[in-house]
């Protein structure tokens, strides 16, 4: 293999895991190759067009997978530089301290992680600084301990959300400001990169003001001459040496032909479903069940949360622009009448009539869809789904991804929905009193991404995790606690695959923090000079300040 195809590190995928790791390793001076199957999201007005984004699904991956019955499904996932963080809502939560231990749920056991919250805490702080998280420490009753404040103050509630927050407080709840990674400077609006618009959650940011992995990490990493990024480069297979202990070459489809690259360290970070698929497709004589899969764990324990969108319709309008500012975690670990964890309540971006119309949801009495969109509070509910070995990624006909999933722990979600209904009934507006709240609505689906009142279906793989779990026991996990494959000496995985349990808050900040943690381990392993690294980092900061 020619010298230019050999690297110290190859990172496959540029999302929350891969993009962050590339950023962290870039100042090491080591030769790093980043391979990304997608291109940059084109910057165009359509980025912020609900019809194009939510109805036409223009930016979604153009491929089909299969469900367990062999029926085609079109995954709601995105292949671009920055991965799914280009489209995420940037709600950047730490897992709760208790999520790292074993937790008993109504539907079974959520297993412990091989690392504790305290092991990850310093990296959560780094992650919040890097992704410029805006929040208020101390408001969320389930928040884990932290040694630092958020780097930016919380994004303020708009009046309708503030009114709801006050209502919730009056009824005894402890609503809080959701930690969000958008570059909004409310004190200096004229300088603020973020313009606080209504097309953030689910949309790519046209002005580069969302803290996504491309803007925050990959764009910075590629400024280093030792870092090479190849886009439109689909990794098809990993080949091992004759011992089977090392990945020897990475086979890439690029410009219509196959190319091979090699590195001392290979890091897979294609997202939990594609990473598992890549390892399974890389089966060989030494690894007949797929790479890193002597335990038969790879692809199993797929989790994606039980999520639903619920629209609360009020007589009072909701003119909120940026809605994703309020969260409620009072029921996260249970309540007096239900001793098991239920999950997390927050918001999706403000829904609009175009998105609603596409799916024709049930209409609230005396409302049109336009009126519903103008009067709705659009809640996002998340409950933990539990790892089940039969919920899995496998490879089916024509090499297609097969996603087999039977939902579990559903009582937790039903209880969470009931809790929200109860809380909404207690709201009491100054004009209409308790009558202001007309109910929680919508059966039926609308748009390709939103399903009101129902569980988000299988194709909604936004929170995918768990398919290549880490752990101390090679019989029950595929990765060790540094996210290195038990079966191979130079293969790591840093996307959402490593989660042994899914918890019930959004996953990205944990993926980012873990990538920083694994990055520190890799720096040591590569013998990277700390002095050179620090000098390069300082130079980076000076360059950034000069810009
Ligand atoms: C609409 C939406 C809203 C969301 N909102 C939130 C939120 O508010 N908060 C939150 O925490 N999370 C949110 N998420 C989830 C979050 O985006 C993901 O958890 C996170 O991006 C996962 O990071 P990852 O590194 O595991 O994978 P990804 O970010 O998916 O990155 C994987 C990358 O690998 C590339 N790739 C895949 N296969 C290959 C291959 N074979 N060869 C080369 N490259 C490959 C992909 O193109 C992609 O760039 C949201 C997701 C969506 C879709
Ligand atoms: S709210 Fe801010 S970060 Fe989000 S899309 Fe609009 S400008 Fe970008």
Coordinates of C-alpha atoms and ligand atoms in Angstrom, one line a residue:
X1 CA 0.0 0.0 0.0
X2 CA 1.3 3.4 -0.9
X3 CA 2.5 5.8 1.9
X4 CA -0.2 8.3 1.1
X5 CA -2.9 5.6 1.9
X6 CA -1.4 4.9 5.3
X7 CA -2.4 6.8 8.4
X8 CA -1.9 6.8 12.1
X9 CA -5.7 6.9 12.7
X10 CA -8.7 6.4 10.4
X11 CA -12.1 7.7 11.7
X12 CA -15.2 6.5 9.8
X13 CA -18.1 8.9 10.1
X14 CA -18.3 12.6 11.1
X15 CA -21.3 12.8 13.5
X16 CA -21.4 13.4 17.2
X17 CA -18.9 10.6 17.9
X18 CA -16.5 10.7 14.9
X19 CA -16.5 14.4 14.3
X20 CA -15.8 15.1 18.0
X21 CA -13.0 12.6 18.1
X22 CA -11.4 14.1 14.9
X23 CA -11.5 17.5 16.6
X24 CA -9.9 16.1 19.7
X25 CA -7.1 14.2 17.9
X26 CA -6.3 16.8 15.3
X27 CA -3.7 18.9 17.3
X28 CA -1.8 15.7 18.0
X29 CA 0.2 16.0 14.8
X30 CA -0.7 12.4 13.9
X31 CA -1.8 11.6 10.4
X32 CA -5.6 11.3 10.5
X33 CA -7.9 10.2 7.7
X34 CA -11.6 10.9 8.1
X35 CA -14.0 9.0 5.8
X36 CA -17.5 10.2 5.4
X37 CA -20.1 8.6 3.1
X38 CA -22.0 11.9 2.6
X39 CA -21.2 15.3 1.4
X40 CA -21.7 18.7 3.1
X41 CA -25.3 19.7 3.5
X42 CA -25.8 22.2 0.6
X43 CA -26.4 25.7 1.9
X44 CA -29.7 26.7 0.3
X45 CA -32.9 28.4 1.2
X46 CA -34.6 25.0 1.2
X47 CA -32.6 24.1 4.4
X48 CA -35.3 26.1 6.3
X49 CA -38.4 25.1 4.2
X50 CA -40.8 22.8 6.2
X51 CA -42.3 21.4 2.9
X52 CA -38.9 20.3 1.6
X53 CA -37.5 19.1 4.9
X54 CA -40.5 17.6 6.7
X55 CA -42.9 16.6 3.9
X56 CA -40.6 15.8 1.0
X57 CA -37.9 14.4 3.3
X58 CA -35.4 15.9 0.8
X59 CA -32.3 15.6 3.1
X60 CA -33.1 12.1 4.4
X61 CA -30.9 9.1 3.4
X62 CA -32.1 7.7 0.1
X63 CA -32.0 4.1 0.9
X64 CA -34.4 1.5 2.3
X65 CA -33.9 -1.0 5.0
X66 CA -36.2 -3.9 6.0
X67 CA -38.2 -4.6 9.1
X68 CA -38.5 -8.1 10.6
X69 CA -41.2 -9.1 8.2
X70 CA -39.1 -8.1 5.2
X71 CA -41.2 -4.9 4.6
X72 CA -39.2 -1.9 3.3
X73 CA -38.7 1.1 5.6
X74 CA -37.2 4.5 4.8
X75 CA -35.1 5.5 7.7
X76 CA -35.3 9.0 9.0
X77 CA -31.5 9.4 9.1
X78 CA -29.0 11.7 7.4
X79 CA -25.7 11.1 5.7
X80 CA -23.7 14.3 5.7
X81 CA -20.6 15.8 7.1
X82 CA -21.7 16.3 10.8
X83 CA -24.0 13.3 10.6
X84 CA -27.4 13.6 12.3
X85 CA -26.2 16.5 14.4
X86 CA -26.7 18.7 11.2
X87 CA -30.5 18.1 11.8
X88 CA -30.7 17.6 15.5
X89 CA -32.5 19.8 18.0
X90 CA -29.3 20.4 19.9
X91 CA -30.9 19.6 23.3
X92 CA -27.7 18.5 25.0
X93 CA -28.3 16.6 28.2
X94 CA -26.1 14.7 30.6
X95 CA -27.4 11.3 31.5
X96 CA -28.5 11.2 35.1
X97 CA -26.0 9.8 37.6
X98 CA -28.3 6.9 38.4
X99 CA -28.5 6.0 34.7
X100 CA -24.9 4.6 35.0
X101 CA -26.1 2.1 37.6
X102 CA -28.6 -0.7 37.4
X103 CA -32.2 0.6 37.5
X104 CA -35.4 -1.4 37.9
X105 CA -38.1 -0.4 35.4
X106 CA -41.7 -1.5 35.0
X107 CA -40.6 -3.5 31.9
X108 CA -37.4 -5.0 33.4
X109 CA -33.8 -4.1 34.3
X110 CA -31.8 -1.2 32.8
X111 CA -28.2 -2.5 33.2
X112 CA -25.2 -0.7 34.7
X113 CA -22.5 0.8 32.6
X114 CA -18.8 -0.2 33.0
X115 CA -17.9 3.4 33.8
X116 CA -19.5 5.7 36.4
X117 CA -21.0 9.1 36.0
X118 CA -17.9 10.5 37.8
X119 CA -15.6 9.0 35.1
X120 CA -17.5 10.9 32.4
X121 CA -18.2 14.1 34.4
X122 CA -15.0 16.0 33.3
X123 CA -15.7 15.1 29.7
X124 CA -19.3 16.3 30.0
X125 CA -17.9 19.6 31.0
X126 CA -15.5 19.7 28.0
X127 CA -18.4 18.7 25.8
X128 CA -20.6 21.5 27.0
X129 CA -17.9 24.0 26.5
X130 CA -17.1 22.7 23.0
X131 CA -20.7 22.6 21.9
X132 CA -21.5 25.9 23.6
X133 CA -24.4 24.6 25.6
X134 CA -26.8 27.2 27.1
X135 CA -28.4 26.2 30.3
X136 CA -29.1 27.0 34.0
X137 CA -27.4 24.6 36.4
X138 CA -29.6 23.7 39.5
X139 CA -33.1 23.9 38.0
X140 CA -33.6 20.4 36.8
X141 CA -34.5 18.2 39.9
X142 CA -32.8 15.1 38.4
X143 CA -29.6 16.9 37.2
X144 CA -26.4 15.1 38.0
X145 CA -23.7 16.8 40.1
X146 CA -21.3 19.1 38.2
X147 CA -18.2 21.0 39.0
X148 CA -19.0 23.9 36.6
X149 CA -21.7 26.2 35.3
X150 CA -22.9 26.0 31.8
X151 CA -20.7 28.1 29.5
X152 CA -23.7 30.2 28.3
X153 CA -26.9 31.3 30.1
X154 CA -30.0 29.4 29.3
X155 CA -32.1 30.4 26.3
X156 CA -35.0 32.4 27.6
X157 CA -38.6 31.2 27.3
X158 CA -40.9 33.2 25.0
X159 CA -44.0 34.5 26.8
X160 CA -46.3 31.5 26.1
X161 CA -43.7 29.0 27.3
X162 CA -43.0 31.2 30.3
X163 CA -46.7 31.2 31.1
X164 CA -46.7 27.4 30.9
X165 CA -43.6 27.2 33.1
X166 CA -45.3 29.4 35.7
X167 CA -48.5 27.2 35.5
X168 CA -46.4 24.1 36.0
X169 CA -44.6 25.6 39.0
X170 CA -48.0 26.5 40.5
X171 CA -49.1 22.9 40.2
X172 CA -46.0 21.7 42.1
X173 CA -43.7 20.7 39.1
X174 CA -40.1 21.8 38.7
X175 CA -39.8 22.8 35.0
X176 CA -36.4 23.9 33.8
X177 CA -34.6 25.5 30.9
X178 CA -33.5 22.8 28.4
X179 CA -29.7 22.8 27.8
X180 CA -29.3 23.7 24.1
X181 CA -26.3 24.0 21.8
X182 CA -27.2 27.0 19.6
X183 CA -24.9 30.1 19.3
X184 CA -27.4 32.6 20.6
X185 CA -26.2 35.7 22.4
X186 CA -29.3 37.2 23.8
X187 CA -27.3 40.0 25.5
X188 CA -25.8 41.1 22.2
X189 CA -28.4 40.3 19.6
X190 CA -26.7 42.4 16.9
X191 CA -23.6 40.1 17.3
X192 CA -25.4 36.8 17.8
X193 CA -24.7 34.2 15.1
X194 CA -28.0 32.5 15.9
X195 CA -31.1 34.5 14.9
X196 CA -33.6 32.4 17.0
X197 CA -35.7 31.1 14.2
X198 CA -38.5 28.5 14.0
X199 CA -36.7 26.1 11.8
X200 CA -34.1 24.5 14.0
X201 CA -35.1 21.1 15.3
X202 CA -35.1 18.8 12.3
X203 CA -33.5 21.4 10.0
X204 CA -29.9 22.1 9.1
X205 CA -28.9 25.7 10.2
X206 CA -28.5 27.9 7.1
X207 CA -26.3 30.4 9.0
X208 CA -24.0 27.8 10.7
X209 CA -25.2 28.8 14.2
X210 CA -26.2 25.4 15.5
X211 CA -23.5 23.6 17.5
X212 CA -23.3 20.6 15.2
X213 CA -20.3 18.3 14.7
X214 CA -19.5 19.8 11.3
X215 CA -19.4 23.5 12.4
X216 CA -17.9 22.9 15.8
X217 CA -15.5 20.0 15.1
X218 CA -14.9 18.8 11.6
X219 CA -14.4 22.4 10.2
X220 CA -11.8 23.0 12.9
X221 CA -10.1 19.6 12.6
X222 CA -9.5 19.9 8.8
X223 CA -7.6 23.2 9.4
X224 CA -4.7 21.0 10.6
X225 CA -2.4 19.8 7.8
X226 CA -2.2 16.4 9.3
X227 CA -5.9 15.8 8.9
X228 CA -7.5 14.6 5.6
X229 CA -11.3 14.5 5.1
X230 CA -12.7 12.4 2.2
X231 CA -16.4 13.0 1.6
X232 CA -18.6 10.8 -0.5
X233 CA -16.5 7.9 0.7
X234 CA -18.6 4.9 1.7
X235 CA -16.8 2.3 3.8
X236 CA -17.9 -1.1 2.6
X237 CA -15.7 -3.5 4.6
X238 CA -12.9 -3.8 7.1
X239 CA -10.3 -6.5 6.4
X240 CA -8.1 -8.0 9.1
X241 CA -4.6 -9.4 9.0
X242 CA -4.0 -13.2 9.0
X243 CA -4.1 -13.4 12.8
X244 CA -7.5 -11.7 12.8
X245 CA -6.3 -9.4 15.6
X246 CA -5.8 -6.2 13.6
X247 CA -7.9 -4.4 11.0
X248 CA -5.4 -4.2 8.2
X249 CA -7.4 -2.3 5.5
X250 CA -10.4 -0.2 5.2
X251 CA -12.2 -0.7 1.9
X252 CA -13.9 2.4 0.5
X253 CA -16.2 3.0 -2.4
X254 CA -15.3 6.4 -3.8
X255 CA -15.9 8.0 -7.2
X256 CA -17.4 4.7 -8.5
X257 CA -14.4 2.5 -7.6
X258 CA -12.9 0.7 -4.6
X259 CA -9.9 2.2 -2.7
X260 CA -8.1 0.8 0.4
X261 CA -6.6 2.6 3.3
X262 CA -4.8 1.5 6.4
X263 CA -4.0 2.8 9.8
X264 CA -2.5 1.8 13.2
X265 CA -5.9 2.6 14.8
X266 CA -9.3 2.3 13.0
X267 CA -12.3 4.0 14.6
X268 CA -15.8 3.2 13.5
X269 CA -18.4 5.9 14.1
X270 CA -21.1 5.4 11.5
X271 CA -24.1 5.6 13.9
X272 CA -25.3 2.7 15.9
X273 CA -27.1 1.0 13.0
X274 CA -24.6 1.5 10.3
X275 CA -21.6 0.7 12.5
X276 CA -23.1 -2.7 13.5
X277 CA -23.9 -3.3 9.8
X278 CA -20.3 -2.5 8.8
X279 CA -18.9 -5.0 11.4
X280 CA -21.4 -7.7 10.4
X281 CA -20.6 -7.2 6.7
X282 CA -16.9 -7.5 7.5
X283 CA -17.1 -11.2 8.5
X284 CA -14.2 -13.3 7.4
X285 CA -12.5 -16.7 8.3
X286 CA -11.2 -15.4 11.6
X287 CA -14.5 -13.6 12.4
X288 CA -17.2 -15.7 10.9
X289 CA -20.1 -13.9 12.7
X290 CA -18.7 -10.5 11.8
X291 CA -15.9 -8.4 13.2
X292 CA -15.6 -8.0 17.0
X293 CA -18.4 -10.4 17.3
X294 CA -17.2 -13.6 19.0
X295 CA -19.8 -12.9 21.6
X296 CA -22.6 -12.6 19.1
X297 CA -23.4 -9.2 20.6
X298 CA -22.9 -7.0 17.5
X299 CA -26.2 -5.7 16.2
X300 CA -28.1 -6.9 19.3
X301 CA -29.8 -4.7 22.0
X302 CA -30.8 -2.0 19.5
X303 CA -32.5 0.8 21.4
X304 CA -34.0 4.1 20.1
X305 CA -36.2 5.3 23.0
X306 CA -39.9 5.3 23.1
X307 CA -40.7 8.8 21.8
X308 CA -44.0 10.5 21.0
X309 CA -45.1 14.0 20.0
X310 CA -48.2 15.3 21.8
X311 CA -50.0 18.5 20.8
X312 CA -51.7 20.4 23.6
X313 CA -54.3 22.8 22.1
X314 CA -55.2 25.9 24.0
X315 CA -57.8 28.7 23.3
X316 CA -54.8 31.1 23.7
X317 CA -52.5 31.1 20.7
X318 CA -48.9 30.0 20.9
X319 CA -46.8 32.4 18.8
X320 CA -43.5 31.0 20.1
X321 CA -40.7 30.9 17.6
X322 CA -38.1 28.8 19.4
X323 CA -40.1 26.4 21.5
X324 CA -37.4 24.0 22.6
X325 CA -36.6 25.8 25.9
X326 CA -38.7 24.0 28.6
X327 CA -38.3 20.5 30.1
X328 CA -40.0 18.6 32.9
X329 CA -38.1 15.7 34.6
X330 CA -40.3 15.3 37.7
X331 CA -41.4 11.9 36.5
X332 CA -38.0 10.7 35.3
X333 CA -37.5 8.2 38.1
X334 CA -41.2 7.7 39.0
X335 CA -43.9 9.2 41.2
X336 CA -45.9 8.3 44.3
X337 CA -48.4 6.3 42.2
X338 CA -45.9 4.6 39.9
X339 CA -42.6 3.6 41.4
X340 CA -40.8 3.0 38.2
X341 CA -39.0 5.5 35.8
X342 CA -41.3 7.2 33.3
X343 CA -39.0 9.5 31.4
X344 CA -38.6 13.0 30.2
X345 CA -40.9 15.7 28.8
X346 CA -39.8 18.6 26.6
X347 CA -40.6 20.1 23.3
X348 CA -40.1 19.7 19.5
X349 CA -39.6 22.8 17.4
X350 CA -42.8 24.7 16.8
X351 CA -45.0 22.7 14.4
X352 CA -46.5 24.5 11.4
X353 CA -49.6 23.9 9.2
X354 CA -47.5 22.6 6.3
X355 CA -46.0 19.8 8.3
X356 CA -49.3 19.1 10.0
X357 CA -51.2 18.9 6.7
X358 CA -49.0 16.3 5.2
X359 CA -50.2 13.7 7.6
X360 CA -53.7 14.9 8.3
X361 CA -53.9 14.2 12.0
X362 CA -57.2 14.2 13.9
X363 CA -58.4 17.7 14.2
X364 CA -59.4 19.2 17.5
X365 CA -63.2 20.2 17.6
X366 CA -63.8 23.7 16.2
X367 CA -60.2 23.9 15.0
X368 CA -58.7 23.8 11.5
X369 CA -55.2 22.5 11.0
X370 CA -53.9 26.1 10.6
X371 CA -55.6 27.0 13.8
X372 CA -54.2 24.0 15.6
X373 CA -50.7 24.9 14.5
X374 CA -51.2 28.4 15.8
X375 CA -52.6 27.2 19.2
X376 CA -50.6 24.1 19.9
X377 CA -47.9 23.4 22.5
X378 CA -45.9 20.6 20.8
X379 CA -44.5 18.3 23.4
X380 CA -41.8 15.6 23.0
X381 CA -41.9 12.7 25.4
X382 CA -39.1 10.2 25.8
X383 CA -39.1 7.0 27.8
X384 CA -36.3 4.5 28.2
X385 CA -36.5 1.3 26.1
X386 CA -34.7 -1.7 27.5
X387 CA -31.9 -3.7 25.8
X388 CA -33.3 -6.9 24.4
X389 CA -31.0 -9.2 22.5
X390 CA -33.8 -9.9 20.0
X391 CA -34.1 -6.2 19.0
X392 CA -31.3 -6.2 16.5
X393 CA -29.6 -5.0 13.3
X394 CA -28.8 -7.8 10.9
X395 CA -28.0 -8.1 7.2
X396 CA -30.8 -9.3 4.9
X397 CA -31.5 -9.8 1.2
X398 CA -29.2 -7.9 -1.2
X399 CA -27.0 -6.9 1.8
X400 CA -29.8 -4.6 3.1
X401 CA -30.0 -3.6 6.8
X402 CA -32.7 -5.4 8.7
X403 CA -34.0 -3.7 11.8
X404 CA -35.9 -6.1 14.1
X405 CA -37.6 -4.3 17.0
X406 CA -40.4 -5.1 19.5
X407 CA -41.1 -2.1 21.7
X408 CA -40.8 -2.7 25.5
X409 CA -41.3 -0.9 28.8
X410 CA -44.4 0.8 27.2
X411 CA -46.3 1.2 30.5
X412 CA -43.7 3.8 31.4
X413 CA -44.5 5.8 28.4
X414 CA -48.3 5.5 28.8
X415 CA -47.9 6.8 32.4
X416 CA -45.7 9.7 31.2
X417 CA -48.4 10.7 28.7
X418 CA -51.0 10.5 31.4
X419 CA -48.9 12.7 33.7
X420 CA -48.6 15.3 31.0
X421 CA -52.4 15.2 30.4
X422 CA -52.9 15.7 34.1
X423 CA -50.4 18.6 34.3
X424 CA -52.1 20.3 31.3
X425 CA -55.5 20.0 32.9
X426 CA -54.3 22.0 35.8
X427 CA -53.1 25.0 33.7
X428 CA -55.1 28.0 34.4
X429 CA -54.9 31.0 32.0
X430 CA -55.9 34.6 33.0
X431 CA -58.5 34.8 30.2
X432 CA -60.0 31.4 29.9
X433 CA -59.1 29.7 33.2
X434 CA -59.0 25.9 33.1
X435 CA -61.1 26.0 29.9
X436 CA -58.2 27.4 27.9
X437 CA -56.7 23.9 27.6
X438 CA -58.7 22.0 24.9
X439 CA -57.0 18.6 25.2
X440 CA -54.0 16.7 24.0
X441 CA -54.4 15.9 20.4
X442 CA -53.7 14.0 17.3
X443 CA -54.1 10.5 16.2
X444 CA -52.6 9.7 12.8
X445 CA -49.3 10.8 11.4
X446 CA -48.2 13.9 9.7
X447 CA -45.0 14.7 7.9
X448 CA -42.3 12.0 7.6
X449 CA -40.8 12.9 11.0
X450 CA -43.7 13.6 13.3
X451 CA -46.4 11.3 14.6
X452 CA -48.7 13.0 16.9
X453 CA -50.0 11.1 19.9
X454 CA -48.5 7.9 18.7
X455 CA -45.2 6.3 19.3
X456 CA -42.6 7.3 16.8
X457 CA -42.4 4.3 14.5
X458 CA -39.5 2.1 13.6
X459 CA -38.2 4.3 10.8
X460 CA -37.7 7.1 13.4
X461 CA -34.1 6.0 14.3
X462 CA -32.9 9.4 15.5
X463 CA -31.9 8.1 19.0
X464 CA -30.4 4.8 17.8
X465 CA -27.9 3.3 20.2
X466 CA -26.8 0.1 22.0
X467 CA -25.8 -2.2 19.1
X468 CA -22.1 -2.7 20.0
X469 CA -22.3 -2.3 23.8
X470 CA -19.3 -1.8 26.0
X471 CA -18.6 -3.7 29.1
X472 CA -16.0 -5.6 31.1
X473 CA -17.1 -9.1 30.1
X474 CA -16.2 -10.2 26.5
X475 CA -19.0 -12.7 26.7
X476 CA -21.7 -10.1 27.1
X477 CA -20.2 -7.0 25.4
X478 CA -18.3 -6.3 22.2
X479 CA -16.2 -3.4 23.4
X480 CA -14.1 -2.9 26.5
X481 CA -14.5 0.2 28.7
X482 CA -12.2 2.2 26.4
X483 CA -14.5 1.3 23.5
X484 CA -11.9 -0.9 21.9
X485 CA -13.2 -4.2 20.5
X486 CA -12.4 -7.1 22.9
X487 CA -11.5 -9.3 19.8
X488 CA -9.2 -6.9 18.0
X489 CA -6.2 -4.8 19.1
X490 CA -6.7 -1.7 16.9
X491 CA -10.5 -1.3 16.4
X492 CA -12.6 1.2 18.3
X493 CA -16.2 2.4 18.1
X494 CA -17.2 5.9 19.3
X495 CA -20.8 6.5 18.1
X496 CA -24.0 5.7 20.0
X497 CA -23.4 2.0 19.6
X498 CA -21.6 1.7 23.0
X499 CA -24.6 2.4 25.2
X500 CA -25.5 -0.6 27.4
X501 CA -28.8 1.2 28.3
X502 CA -30.6 4.1 26.6
X503 CA -31.6 6.2 29.6
X504 CA -34.4 8.7 28.8
X505 CA -32.7 11.9 27.8
X506 CA -31.3 12.8 24.3
X507 CA -28.1 10.9 23.6
X508 CA -25.8 13.3 21.7
X509 CA -24.0 14.9 24.6
X510 CA -23.1 11.5 26.1
X511 CA -21.8 10.4 22.7
X512 CA -19.7 13.6 22.4
X513 CA -18.3 13.3 26.0
X514 CA -17.4 9.7 25.5
X515 CA -15.6 10.5 22.2
X516 CA -13.5 13.0 24.1
X517 CA -12.8 10.3 26.8
X518 CA -11.8 7.7 24.2
X519 CA -9.7 10.5 22.5
X520 CA -7.6 10.9 25.6
X521 CA -7.0 7.2 25.8
X522 CA -6.0 7.2 22.1
X523 CA -3.6 10.1 22.6
X524 CA -1.8 8.1 25.2
X525 CA -1.8 4.9 23.1
X526 CA -0.4 6.8 20.1
X527 CA 2.3 8.4 22.3
X528 CA 1.2 11.8 21.2
X529 CA 3.4 14.6 22.7
X530 CA 1.4 16.6 25.2
X531 CA 3.6 19.6 24.7
X532 CA 3.1 19.6 20.9
X533 CA -0.6 19.0 21.4
X534 CA -1.0 21.9 23.8
X535 CA 1.1 24.2 21.5
X536 CA -1.2 23.3 18.6
X537 CA -4.3 23.8 20.7
X538 CA -3.1 27.3 21.8
X539 CA -2.3 28.1 18.1
X540 CA -5.9 27.0 17.3
X541 CA -7.4 29.3 19.9
X542 CA -5.3 32.3 18.7
X543 CA -6.3 31.7 15.1
X544 CA -10.0 31.4 16.1
X545 CA -9.8 34.7 18.1
X546 CA -8.1 36.4 15.2
X547 CA -10.9 35.4 12.8
Ligands
LIG1 C1 -34.2 15.2 13.6 C2 -33.3 14.8 14.7 C3 -33.3 15.5 15.9 C4 -32.5 15.2 17.0 N1 -32.4 15.9 18.1 C5 -31.5 15.6 19.1 C6 -31.4 16.5 20.2 O1 -32.1 17.5 20.4 N2 -30.5 16.1 21.2 C7 -29.7 15.0 21.1 O2 -29.0 14.7 22.0 N3 -29.8 14.2 20.0 C8 -30.7 14.5 19.0 N4 -30.8 13.7 17.9 C9 -29.9 12.5 17.8 C10 -28.5 12.8 17.5 O3 -28.4 13.5 16.3 C11 -27.7 11.5 17.4 O4 -27.8 10.9 18.7 C12 -26.2 11.7 17.1 O5 -26.0 12.5 16.0 C13 -25.6 10.3 16.9 O6 -24.2 10.5 16.7 P1 -23.4 9.3 16.1 O7 -21.9 9.7 16.1 O8 -23.7 8.1 16.8 O9 -23.9 9.1 14.6 P2 -24.3 10.2 13.4 O10 -24.4 11.5 14.0 O11 -25.5 9.6 12.8 O12 -23.0 10.1 12.5 C14 -22.7 8.9 11.7 C15 -22.0 9.4 10.5 O13 -21.4 8.2 9.8 C16 -21.6 8.3 8.4 N5 -21.6 7.0 7.9 C17 -22.5 6.0 8.1 N6 -22.1 4.9 7.5 C18 -20.9 5.1 6.9 C19 -20.1 4.3 6.1 N7 -20.3 3.0 5.9 N8 -18.9 4.9 5.6 C20 -18.7 6.2 5.9 N9 -19.5 7.0 6.6 C21 -20.6 6.5 7.1 C22 -22.9 9.1 8.3 O14 -23.1 9.7 7.0 C23 -22.8 10.1 9.5 O15 -22.2 11.3 9.1 C24 -31.6 14.0 16.8 C25 -31.6 13.3 15.6 C26 -32.4 13.7 14.6 C27 -32.4 13.0 13.3
LIG2 S1 -32.5 28.8 15.9 FE1 -30.4 29.6 15.5 S2 -29.1 27.7 15.4 FE2 -31.3 27.1 15.1 S3 -31.5 27.1 12.9 FE3 -32.2 29.1 13.6 S4 -30.4 30.4 13.5 FE4 -29.7 28.3 13.3

